Amino acid sequence: MSNDMNAIQSQKPVVYIGSQDLAQISSLLPSNKKRSMVVHSLVSALGLMNSNLNASARRRLQVVTQIKASYKDLAVYHTRDYLDVVLDSSAAVDGEDRLENGSTVNAEFGLEDDCPRFAGLAEYIQMVGGATLTAARALQNNLTDIAICWDGGRHHARKSQASGFCYVADCILAILALKRPTHPSPNPNSLNSMPPTAHKPRIMYLDLDLHFSDAVSEAFYSPTPSSASQVLTLSIHHSSPGFFPASERAKIPDISAPDCDPFTLSLPLKLGASNATYARIWRVVEKVKNTFRPDFIVMQCGVDALAGDPCATFNWSLGEAEGSMGWCVQKVVTEWSGKKLLLGGGGYNSPNAARAWAYLTSITLNNPMSLETEIPDHAGFPLYGPSFTLDVPAGNMFDHNSEEYLASLETCFDNVITELQKRLNF
């Protein structure tokens, strides 16, 4: 057997969290009905779930069934008051019970407007929260160095409120799990009787969703100057007056401001952001990563920034061009050190979400599919017209991200990097 094949077989599989139960319950999400079924069925139809290693493959995919999150698992972040309401499967969907302050239960916990209660909500929260935690534990237990949970990535869910189509803070729960200290095994041959020092891993959260990762960023935001943080959040998103979500943290970081936290970072982009724009700002992303040196990268891969999404805000394409979504993800997966957790997120054109996440799955296997790949015949086939291929091409809106604006971002982040270096070397 060749050395190349030995190397291939010695690689750990990519862990992919999925099951029929998870796809069915995730497909009840009011903002993305049936999307999960569409996504997983395409990944399967393209043969990516085939566990047999063949000569052209670099890695294999291991499908792992999620372990449902317990009340205790969820209470690591969420408040008990919130969990008692959302996990009460007997509660009426209208939730018009009133609290002592006169507000309804739904209003108090964000269960209205874009986050209505729905039949199966309690099961959904436990399944999706558990799916992302199952992926994180696979990384912690050294079963893999890449784990995928496309049903996760709910980055707007807060400690005691649902928000922005998100009911469970799975991103935050995963980060909290990954930041727990690890204890190296003692060396039996060492004369040193002292136990090894526990390692506090660093986690970089990188959010590619069109919308700012408000709940995640704010959960780890600390305005008090201090030494190094274990968690750094970096959100690349659109921000403009009236665009969801409204947050002070969504702006360009001003390191001179007293409330600036260099570990809570934003890269806001203007309308029409293109592959060229992403290629330009990726230098900033690389500098932040190289300075922070994470042990784990949690990447939220929301696809509502792709052209063709109903949000109709950016021109971003799926790949293979420099600066495309696939190009960015491939950089992280193949060139960055550290273990990676890939999560889903926004994306309101379900066939395009399936195209994107199937393509990104193939990237994690070190065997990117051609974007000209024809969609195979399966139950969801009619959804992929008129092209019936894997590609999500770039849009043609005007890109408002001028050279002057992008240069100002780079200058701002040069100052951020300097402050990060100070904190990390404290």
GROMACS .gro file of C-alpha atoms in nm:
model
  426
    1MET     CA    1   0.000   0.000   0.000
    2SER     CA    2   0.134   0.346  -0.093
    3ASN     CA    3   0.238   0.601   0.167
    4ASP     CA    4  -0.032   0.835   0.036
    5MET     CA    5  -0.301   0.575   0.097
    6ASN     CA    6  -0.163   0.503   0.444
    7ALA     CA    7  -0.189   0.873   0.520
    8ILE     CA    8  -0.546   0.882   0.392
    9GLN     CA    9  -0.654   0.587   0.603
   10SER     CA   10  -0.486   0.723   0.915
   11GLN     CA   11  -0.693   1.043   0.902
   12LYS     CA   12  -0.985   1.067   1.139
   13PRO     CA   13  -1.325   1.085   0.974
   14VAL     CA   14  -1.526   1.404   0.952
   15VAL     CA   15  -1.812   1.374   1.202
   16TYR     CA   16  -2.148   1.473   1.053
   17ILE     CA   17  -2.439   1.508   1.295
   18GLY     CA   18  -2.759   1.384   1.140
   19SER     CA   19  -3.057   1.154   1.177
   20GLN     CA   20  -3.409   1.120   1.046
   21ASP     CA   21  -3.546   1.248   1.378
   22LEU     CA   22  -3.323   1.555   1.373
   23ALA     CA   23  -3.411   1.639   1.011
   24GLN     CA   24  -3.783   1.600   1.080
   25ILE     CA   25  -3.789   1.815   1.394
   26SER     CA   26  -3.561   2.082   1.242
   27SER     CA   27  -3.790   2.097   0.939
   28LEU     CA   28  -4.068   2.227   1.165
   29LEU     CA   29  -3.880   2.554   1.228
   30PRO     CA   30  -4.130   2.819   1.110
   31SER     CA   31  -3.866   3.029   0.931
   32ASN     CA   32  -3.719   2.731   0.743
   33LYS     CA   33  -3.989   2.469   0.703
   34LYS     CA   34  -3.861   2.149   0.544
   35ARG     CA   35  -3.513   2.299   0.490
   36SER     CA   36  -3.337   2.039   0.701
   37MET     CA   37  -3.492   1.752   0.505
   38VAL     CA   38  -3.388   1.922   0.180
   39VAL     CA   39  -3.030   1.967   0.302
   40HIS     CA   40  -2.969   1.617   0.438
   41SER     CA   41  -3.139   1.449   0.143
   42LEU     CA   42  -2.909   1.628  -0.104
   43VAL     CA   43  -2.596   1.548   0.099
   44SER     CA   44  -2.705   1.184   0.093
   45ALA     CA   45  -2.804   1.183  -0.276
   46LEU     CA   46  -2.460   1.319  -0.371
   47GLY     CA   47  -2.299   1.019  -0.201
   48LEU     CA   48  -2.121   1.224   0.064
   49MET     CA   49  -2.256   1.005   0.344
   50ASN     CA   50  -2.106   0.695   0.188
   51SER     CA   51  -1.863   0.570   0.453
   52ASN     CA   52  -1.662   0.359   0.210
   53LEU     CA   53  -1.324   0.517   0.142
   54ASN     CA   54  -1.235   0.517  -0.225
   55ALA     CA   55  -0.919   0.603  -0.411
   56SER     CA   56  -1.026   0.958  -0.495
   57ALA     CA   57  -1.144   1.050  -0.145
   58ARG     CA   58  -0.920   1.213   0.111
   59ARG     CA   59  -1.136   1.153   0.417
   60ARG     CA   60  -1.457   0.976   0.498
   61LEU     CA   61  -1.774   1.106   0.659
   62GLN     CA   62  -1.899   0.942   0.976
   63VAL     CA   63  -2.267   1.013   1.041
   64VAL     CA   64  -2.331   1.041   1.415
   65THR     CA   65  -2.675   1.053   1.573
   66GLN     CA   66  -2.725   1.346   1.808
   67ILE     CA   67  -2.767   1.296   2.183
   68LYS     CA   68  -3.062   1.501   2.304
   69ALA     CA   69  -2.964   1.788   2.531
   70SER     CA   70  -3.085   1.751   2.887
   71TYR     CA   71  -3.232   2.030   3.095
   72LYS     CA   72  -2.897   2.046   3.274
   73ASP     CA   73  -2.708   2.077   2.944
   74LEU     CA   74  -2.925   2.370   2.835
   75ALA     CA   75  -2.916   2.536   3.178
   76VAL     CA   76  -2.540   2.583   3.143
   77TYR     CA   77  -2.642   2.903   2.962
   78HIS     CA   78  -3.019   2.945   2.942
   79THR     CA   79  -3.217   3.065   3.245
   80ARG     CA   80  -3.442   2.821   3.423
   81ASP     CA   81  -3.743   3.050   3.374
   82TYR     CA   82  -3.692   3.037   2.998
   83LEU     CA   83  -3.636   2.662   2.990
   84ASP     CA   84  -3.941   2.594   3.208
   85VAL     CA   85  -4.153   2.770   2.946
   86VAL     CA   86  -4.003   2.645   2.620
   87LEU     CA   87  -3.958   2.287   2.736
   88ASP     CA   88  -4.316   2.259   2.859
   89SER     CA   89  -4.458   2.051   2.576
   90SER     CA   90  -4.806   2.072   2.732
   91ALA     CA   91  -4.819   2.453   2.706
   92ALA     CA   92  -5.062   2.603   2.461
   93VAL     CA   93  -4.906   2.726   2.140
   94ASP     CA   94  -5.074   3.066   2.181
   95GLY     CA   95  -4.910   3.108   2.526
   96GLU     CA   96  -5.142   3.386   2.638
   97ASP     CA   97  -5.090   3.321   3.010
   98ARG     CA   98  -4.999   3.645   3.187
   99LEU     CA   99  -4.716   3.711   3.428
  100GLU     CA  100  -4.734   3.927   3.741
  101ASN     CA  101  -4.609   4.231   3.548
  102GLY     CA  102  -4.898   4.201   3.304
  103SER     CA  103  -4.700   4.087   3.002
  104THR     CA  104  -4.777   3.761   2.832
  105VAL     CA  105  -4.547   3.461   2.862
  106ASN     CA  106  -4.480   3.483   2.490
  107ALA     CA  107  -4.374   3.849   2.505
  108GLU     CA  108  -4.155   3.793   2.810
  109PHE     CA  109  -3.954   3.518   2.645
  110GLY     CA  110  -3.953   3.640   2.284
  111LEU     CA  111  -4.200   3.376   2.167
  112GLU     CA  112  -4.386   3.597   1.922
  113ASP     CA  113  -4.341   3.773   1.588
  114ASP     CA  114  -4.035   3.606   1.426
  115CYS     CA  115  -4.016   3.335   1.696
  116PRO     CA  116  -4.369   3.200   1.745
  117ARG     CA  117  -4.429   2.888   1.948
  118PHE     CA  118  -4.485   2.582   1.733
  119ALA     CA  119  -4.584   2.223   1.793
  120GLY     CA  120  -4.265   2.033   1.868
  121LEU     CA  121  -4.073   2.334   2.008
  122ALA     CA  122  -3.952   2.154   2.322
  123GLU     CA  123  -3.823   1.860   2.119
  124TYR     CA  124  -3.663   2.098   1.867
  125ILE     CA  125  -3.466   2.284   2.136
  126GLN     CA  126  -3.337   1.964   2.294
  127MET     CA  127  -3.253   1.801   1.961
  128VAL     CA  128  -3.075   2.098   1.801
  129GLY     CA  129  -2.897   2.196   2.122
  130GLY     CA  130  -2.795   1.833   2.167
  131ALA     CA  131  -2.681   1.801   1.805
  132THR     CA  132  -2.434   2.087   1.833
  133LEU     CA  133  -2.313   1.964   2.174
  134THR     CA  134  -2.266   1.615   2.027
  135ALA     CA  135  -2.044   1.767   1.757
  136ALA     CA  136  -1.845   1.964   2.016
  137ARG     CA  137  -1.792   1.654   2.229
  138ALA     CA  138  -1.666   1.462   1.926
  139LEU     CA  139  -1.392   1.724   1.898
  140GLN     CA  140  -1.321   1.722   2.271
  141ASN     CA  141  -1.298   1.344   2.282
  142ASN     CA  142  -1.054   1.345   1.990
  143LEU     CA  143  -1.286   1.142   1.766
  144THR     CA  144  -1.230   1.395   1.490
  145ASP     CA  145  -1.075   1.731   1.412
  146ILE     CA  146  -1.372   1.846   1.198
  147ALA     CA  147  -1.735   1.817   1.306
  148ILE     CA  148  -2.043   1.940   1.118
  149CYS     CA  149  -2.391   2.024   1.243
  150TRP     CA  150  -2.589   2.202   0.973
  151ASP     CA  151  -2.899   2.215   1.194
  152GLY     CA  152  -2.712   2.431   1.447
  153GLY     CA  153  -2.582   2.785   1.426
  154ARG     CA  154  -2.871   2.960   1.605
  155HIS     CA  155  -2.674   3.275   1.681
  156HIS     CA  156  -2.956   3.511   1.786
  157ALA     CA  157  -3.097   3.303   2.076
  158ARG     CA  158  -3.039   3.474   2.411
  159LYS     CA  159  -3.007   3.353   2.766
  160SER     CA  160  -3.377   3.405   2.840
  161GLN     CA  161  -3.529   3.497   2.504
  162ALA     CA  162  -3.586   3.356   2.160
  163SER     CA  163  -3.491   3.598   1.882
  164GLY     CA  164  -3.438   3.611   1.508
  165PHE     CA  165  -3.578   3.264   1.431
  166CYS     CA  166  -3.351   3.118   1.704
  167TYR     CA  167  -3.482   2.939   2.014
  168VAL     CA  168  -3.172   2.766   2.149
  169ALA     CA  169  -2.825   2.917   2.197
  170ASP     CA  170  -2.639   2.616   2.059
  171CYS     CA  171  -2.338   2.821   1.944
  172ILE     CA  172  -2.287   2.958   2.295
  173LEU     CA  173  -2.341   2.618   2.456
  174ALA     CA  174  -2.076   2.467   2.226
  175ILE     CA  175  -1.824   2.743   2.304
  176LEU     CA  176  -1.883   2.703   2.678
  177ALA     CA  177  -1.827   2.329   2.646
  178LEU     CA  178  -1.509   2.369   2.439
  179LYS     CA  179  -1.354   2.628   2.672
  180ARG     CA  180  -1.346   2.391   2.969
  181PRO     CA  181  -0.988   2.322   3.078
  182THR     CA  182  -0.830   1.998   2.959
  183HIS     CA  183  -0.607   1.799   3.189
  184PRO     CA  184  -0.311   1.626   3.021
  185SER     CA  185  -0.232   1.274   3.137
  186PRO     CA  186   0.070   1.264   3.372
  187ASN     CA  187   0.392   1.124   3.228
  188PRO     CA  188   0.471   0.806   3.424
  189ASN     CA  189   0.842   0.844   3.337
  190SER     CA  190   0.866   1.196   3.474
  191LEU     CA  191   1.041   1.257   3.808
  192ASN     CA  192   0.820   1.560   3.862
  193SER     CA  193   0.550   1.470   4.116
  194MET     CA  194   0.343   1.778   4.033
  195PRO     CA  195   0.037   1.708   3.815
  196PRO     CA  196   0.043   1.867   3.466
  197THR     CA  197  -0.106   2.215   3.445
  198ALA     CA  198  -0.457   2.224   3.301
  199HIS     CA  199  -0.473   2.376   2.953
  200LYS     CA  200  -0.736   2.644   2.890
  201PRO     CA  201  -0.819   2.616   2.521
  202ARG     CA  202  -0.880   2.925   2.309
  203ILE     CA  203  -1.193   2.931   2.094
  204MET     CA  204  -1.236   3.155   1.790
  205TYR     CA  205  -1.596   3.199   1.680
  206LEU     CA  206  -1.617   3.306   1.314
  207ASP     CA  207  -1.962   3.400   1.184
  208LEU     CA  208  -2.028   3.419   0.806
  209ASP     CA  209  -2.404   3.480   0.831
  210LEU     CA  210  -2.551   3.791   0.666
  211HIS     CA  211  -2.676   3.903   1.008
  212PHE     CA  212  -2.460   4.004   1.303
  213SER     CA  213  -2.404   3.734   1.565
  214ASP     CA  214  -2.554   3.954   1.836
  215ALA     CA  215  -2.634   3.693   2.101
  216VAL     CA  216  -2.303   3.510   2.069
  217SER     CA  217  -2.090   3.823   2.057
  218GLU     CA  218  -2.270   3.984   2.350
  219ALA     CA  219  -2.251   3.665   2.558
  220PHE     CA  220  -1.870   3.684   2.559
  221TYR     CA  221  -1.832   4.062   2.544
  222SER     CA  222  -1.640   4.218   2.832
  223PRO     CA  223  -1.592   4.597   2.835
  224THR     CA  224  -1.355   4.580   3.131
  225PRO     CA  225  -0.990   4.588   3.022
  226SER     CA  226  -0.829   4.266   3.131
  227SER     CA  227  -0.577   4.011   3.019
  228ALA     CA  228  -0.645   3.746   2.757
  229SER     CA  229  -0.990   3.601   2.701
  230GLN     CA  230  -1.036   3.236   2.606
  231VAL     CA  231  -1.300   3.330   2.351
  232LEU     CA  232  -1.273   3.563   2.052
  233THR     CA  233  -1.577   3.634   1.835
  234LEU     CA  234  -1.554   3.774   1.483
  235SER     CA  235  -1.870   3.839   1.283
  236ILE     CA  236  -1.865   3.930   0.912
  237HIS     CA  237  -2.208   4.068   0.829
  238HIS     CA  238  -2.418   4.345   0.681
  239SER     CA  239  -2.499   4.639   0.903
  240SER     CA  240  -2.711   4.943   0.821
  241PRO     CA  241  -2.982   5.148   0.996
  242GLY     CA  242  -3.290   4.934   1.052
  243PHE     CA  243  -3.120   4.609   0.952
  244PHE     CA  244  -3.163   4.323   1.201
  245PRO     CA  245  -3.022   4.293   1.460
  246ALA     CA  246  -2.967   4.636   1.611
  247SER     CA  247  -2.658   4.615   1.830
  248GLU     CA  248  -2.377   4.847   1.935
  249ARG     CA  249  -2.138   4.555   1.889
  250ALA     CA  250  -2.222   4.527   1.515
  251LYS     CA  251  -2.014   4.834   1.433
  252ILE     CA  252  -1.651   4.865   1.332
  253PRO     CA  253  -1.450   4.826   1.654
  254ASP     CA  254  -1.299   5.148   1.784
  255ILE     CA  255  -1.009   5.047   2.004
  256SER     CA  256  -0.994   5.394   2.159
  257ALA     CA  257  -1.352   5.370   2.292
  258PRO     CA  258  -1.377   5.277   2.663
  259ASP     CA  259  -1.633   5.005   2.591
  260CYS     CA  260  -1.433   4.834   2.314
  261ASP     CA  261  -1.343   4.471   2.370
  262PRO     CA  262  -1.073   4.349   2.126
  263PHE     CA  263  -1.201   3.993   2.173
  264THR     CA  264  -1.550   4.089   2.044
  265LEU     CA  265  -1.503   4.193   1.681
  266SER     CA  266  -1.719   4.292   1.387
  267LEU     CA  267  -1.649   4.330   1.016
  268PRO     CA  268  -1.959   4.508   0.884
  269LEU     CA  269  -1.996   4.514   0.506
  270LYS     CA  270  -2.209   4.740   0.289
  271LEU     CA  271  -2.467   4.636   0.030
  272GLY     CA  272  -2.355   4.424  -0.263
  273ALA     CA  273  -2.050   4.263  -0.098
  274SER     CA  274  -1.882   4.045  -0.362
  275ASN     CA  275  -1.616   3.777  -0.381
  276ALA     CA  276  -1.357   4.051  -0.432
  277THR     CA  277  -1.471   4.221  -0.111
  278TYR     CA  278  -1.440   3.900   0.089
  279ALA     CA  279  -1.100   3.825  -0.062
  280ARG     CA  280  -0.982   4.169   0.050
  281ILE     CA  281  -1.110   4.146   0.409
  282TRP     CA  282  -0.984   3.790   0.448
  283ARG     CA  283  -0.637   3.933   0.516
  284VAL     CA  284  -0.788   4.087   0.831
  285VAL     CA  285  -0.945   3.755   0.933
  286GLU     CA  286  -0.610   3.579   0.892
  287LYS     CA  287  -0.431   3.843   1.101
  288VAL     CA  288  -0.683   3.804   1.383
  289LYS     CA  289  -0.649   3.425   1.374
  290ASN     CA  290  -0.269   3.437   1.366
  291THR     CA  291  -0.265   3.669   1.667
  292PHE     CA  292  -0.518   3.478   1.875
  293ARG     CA  293  -0.393   3.126   1.782
  294PRO     CA  294  -0.712   2.931   1.862
  295ASP     CA  295  -0.730   2.566   1.963
  296PHE     CA  296  -1.087   2.543   1.832
  297ILE     CA  297  -1.262   2.732   1.553
  298VAL     CA  298  -1.642   2.742   1.568
  299MET     CA  299  -1.761   2.860   1.226
  300GLN     CA  300  -2.121   2.963   1.173
  301CYS     CA  301  -2.186   2.910   0.802
  302GLY     CA  302  -2.518   3.088   0.751
  303VAL     CA  303  -2.585   3.112   0.377
  304ASP     CA  304  -2.820   3.411   0.361
  305ALA     CA  305  -2.527   3.625   0.240
  306LEU     CA  306  -2.516   3.423  -0.084
  307ALA     CA  307  -2.667   3.569  -0.399
  308GLY     CA  308  -3.013   3.431  -0.465
  309ASP     CA  309  -3.125   3.445  -0.102
  310PRO     CA  310  -3.454   3.631  -0.039
  311CYS     CA  311  -3.256   3.878   0.177
  312ALA     CA  312  -3.104   4.000  -0.154
  313THR     CA  313  -2.823   4.193   0.015
  314PHE     CA  314  -2.488   4.055  -0.109
  315ASN     CA  315  -2.340   3.923  -0.435
  316TRP     CA  316  -2.141   3.644  -0.269
  317SER     CA  317  -2.104   3.319  -0.463
  318LEU     CA  318  -2.058   2.963  -0.339
  319GLY     CA  319  -1.720   2.902  -0.509
  320GLU     CA  320  -1.460   2.834  -0.653
  321ALA     CA  321  -1.341   3.190  -0.712
  322GLU     CA  322  -1.108   3.369  -0.473
  323GLY     CA  323  -1.316   3.524  -0.197
  324SER     CA  324  -1.618   3.299  -0.252
  325MET     CA  325  -1.781   3.126   0.044
  326GLY     CA  326  -1.625   2.794  -0.050
  327TRP     CA  327  -1.283   2.959  -0.083
  328CYS     CA  328  -1.310   3.110   0.266
  329VAL     CA  329  -1.426   2.786   0.427
  330GLN     CA  330  -1.157   2.587   0.248
  331LYS     CA  331  -0.894   2.825   0.391
  332VAL     CA  332  -1.017   2.756   0.744
  333VAL     CA  333  -1.060   2.382   0.700
  334THR     CA  334  -0.736   2.303   0.518
  335GLU     CA  335  -0.490   2.576   0.624
  336TRP     CA  336  -0.578   2.675   0.980
  337SER     CA  337  -0.447   2.485   1.282
  338GLY     CA  338  -0.693   2.374   1.545
  339LYS     CA  339  -1.010   2.168   1.547
  340LYS     CA  340  -1.312   2.296   1.357
  341LEU     CA  341  -1.685   2.291   1.429
  342LEU     CA  342  -1.898   2.391   1.128
  343LEU     CA  343  -2.255   2.502   1.199
  344GLY     CA  344  -2.547   2.611   0.983
  345GLY     CA  345  -2.747   2.928   1.033
  346GLY     CA  346  -2.953   3.158   0.814
  347GLY     CA  347  -3.048   3.079   0.456
  348TYR     CA  348  -3.401   3.120   0.323
  349ASN     CA  349  -3.363   2.969  -0.022
  350SER     CA  350  -3.369   2.604   0.087
  351PRO     CA  351  -3.230   2.450  -0.235
  352ASN     CA  352  -2.938   2.695  -0.227
  353ALA     CA  353  -2.878   2.621   0.141
  354ALA     CA  354  -2.862   2.252   0.051
  355ARG     CA  355  -2.626   2.322  -0.240
  356ALA     CA  356  -2.398   2.528  -0.017
  357TRP     CA  357  -2.382   2.292   0.279
  358ALA     CA  358  -2.337   1.988   0.056
  359TYR     CA  359  -2.049   2.165  -0.121
  360LEU     CA  360  -1.892   2.273   0.210
  361THR     CA  361  -1.926   1.915   0.334
  362SER     CA  362  -1.725   1.797   0.032
  363ILE     CA  363  -1.458   2.055   0.114
  364THR     CA  364  -1.416   1.910   0.464
  365LEU     CA  365  -1.350   1.573   0.299
  366ASN     CA  366  -1.059   1.729   0.107
  367ASN     CA  367  -1.244   1.640  -0.212
  368PRO     CA  368  -1.442   1.949  -0.325
  369MET     CA  369  -1.714   1.865  -0.573
  370SER     CA  370  -1.729   2.045  -0.906
  371LEU     CA  371  -1.987   2.321  -0.903
  372GLU     CA  372  -2.103   2.187  -1.239
  373THR     CA  373  -2.208   1.864  -1.067
  374GLU     CA  374  -2.560   1.777  -1.173
  375ILE     CA  375  -2.815   1.737  -0.898
  376PRO     CA  376  -2.892   1.364  -0.876
  377ASP     CA  377  -3.242   1.231  -0.908
  378HIS     CA  378  -3.397   1.216  -0.560
  379ALA     CA  379  -3.713   1.333  -0.384
  380GLY     CA  380  -3.606   1.699  -0.383
  381PHE     CA  381  -3.486   1.709  -0.745
  382PRO     CA  382  -3.758   1.948  -0.881
  383LEU     CA  383  -3.649   2.218  -0.635
  384TYR     CA  384  -3.316   2.272  -0.812
  385GLY     CA  385  -3.438   2.413  -1.143
  386PRO     CA  386  -3.365   2.570  -1.376
  387SER     CA  387  -2.990   2.493  -1.355
  388PHE     CA  388  -3.009   2.156  -1.174
  389THR     CA  389  -2.641   2.196  -1.081
  390LEU     CA  390  -2.460   2.250  -0.751
  391ASP     CA  391  -2.353   2.607  -0.821
  392VAL     CA  392  -2.483   2.922  -0.653
  393PRO     CA  393  -2.344   3.192  -0.886
  394ALA     CA  394  -2.252   3.548  -0.790
  395GLY     CA  395  -2.505   3.829  -0.808
  396ASN     CA  396  -2.472   4.148  -1.011
  397MET     CA  397  -2.572   4.420  -0.764
  398PHE     CA  398  -2.345   4.722  -0.731
  399ASP     CA  399  -2.082   4.657  -0.462
  400HIS     CA  400  -2.089   4.957  -0.224
  401ASN     CA  401  -1.775   4.840  -0.040
  402SER     CA  402  -1.536   5.097  -0.183
  403GLU     CA  403  -1.158   5.078  -0.173
  404GLU     CA  404  -1.164   5.366   0.076
  405TYR     CA  405  -1.403   5.180   0.307
  406LEU     CA  406  -1.210   4.852   0.293
  407ALA     CA  407  -0.882   5.036   0.359
  408SER     CA  408  -1.043   5.197   0.666
  409LEU     CA  409  -1.140   4.852   0.792
  410GLU     CA  410  -0.783   4.732   0.754
  411THR     CA  411  -0.647   5.035   0.942
  412CYS     CA  412  -0.896   4.986   1.222
  413PHE     CA  413  -0.805   4.619   1.257
  414ASP     CA  414  -0.433   4.699   1.263
  415ASN     CA  415  -0.509   4.884   1.587
  416VAL     CA  416  -0.717   4.591   1.711
  417ILE     CA  417  -0.431   4.349   1.643
  418THR     CA  418  -0.191   4.569   1.840
  419GLU     CA  419  -0.428   4.567   2.140
  420LEU     CA  420  -0.483   4.191   2.108
  421GLN     CA  421  -0.110   4.133   2.115
  422LYS     CA  422  -0.081   4.341   2.433
  423ARG     CA  423  -0.358   4.145   2.607
  424LEU     CA  424  -0.232   3.806   2.495
  425ASN     CA  425   0.123   3.879   2.607
  426PHE     CA  426   0.012   4.021   2.941
   0.00000   0.00000   0.00000
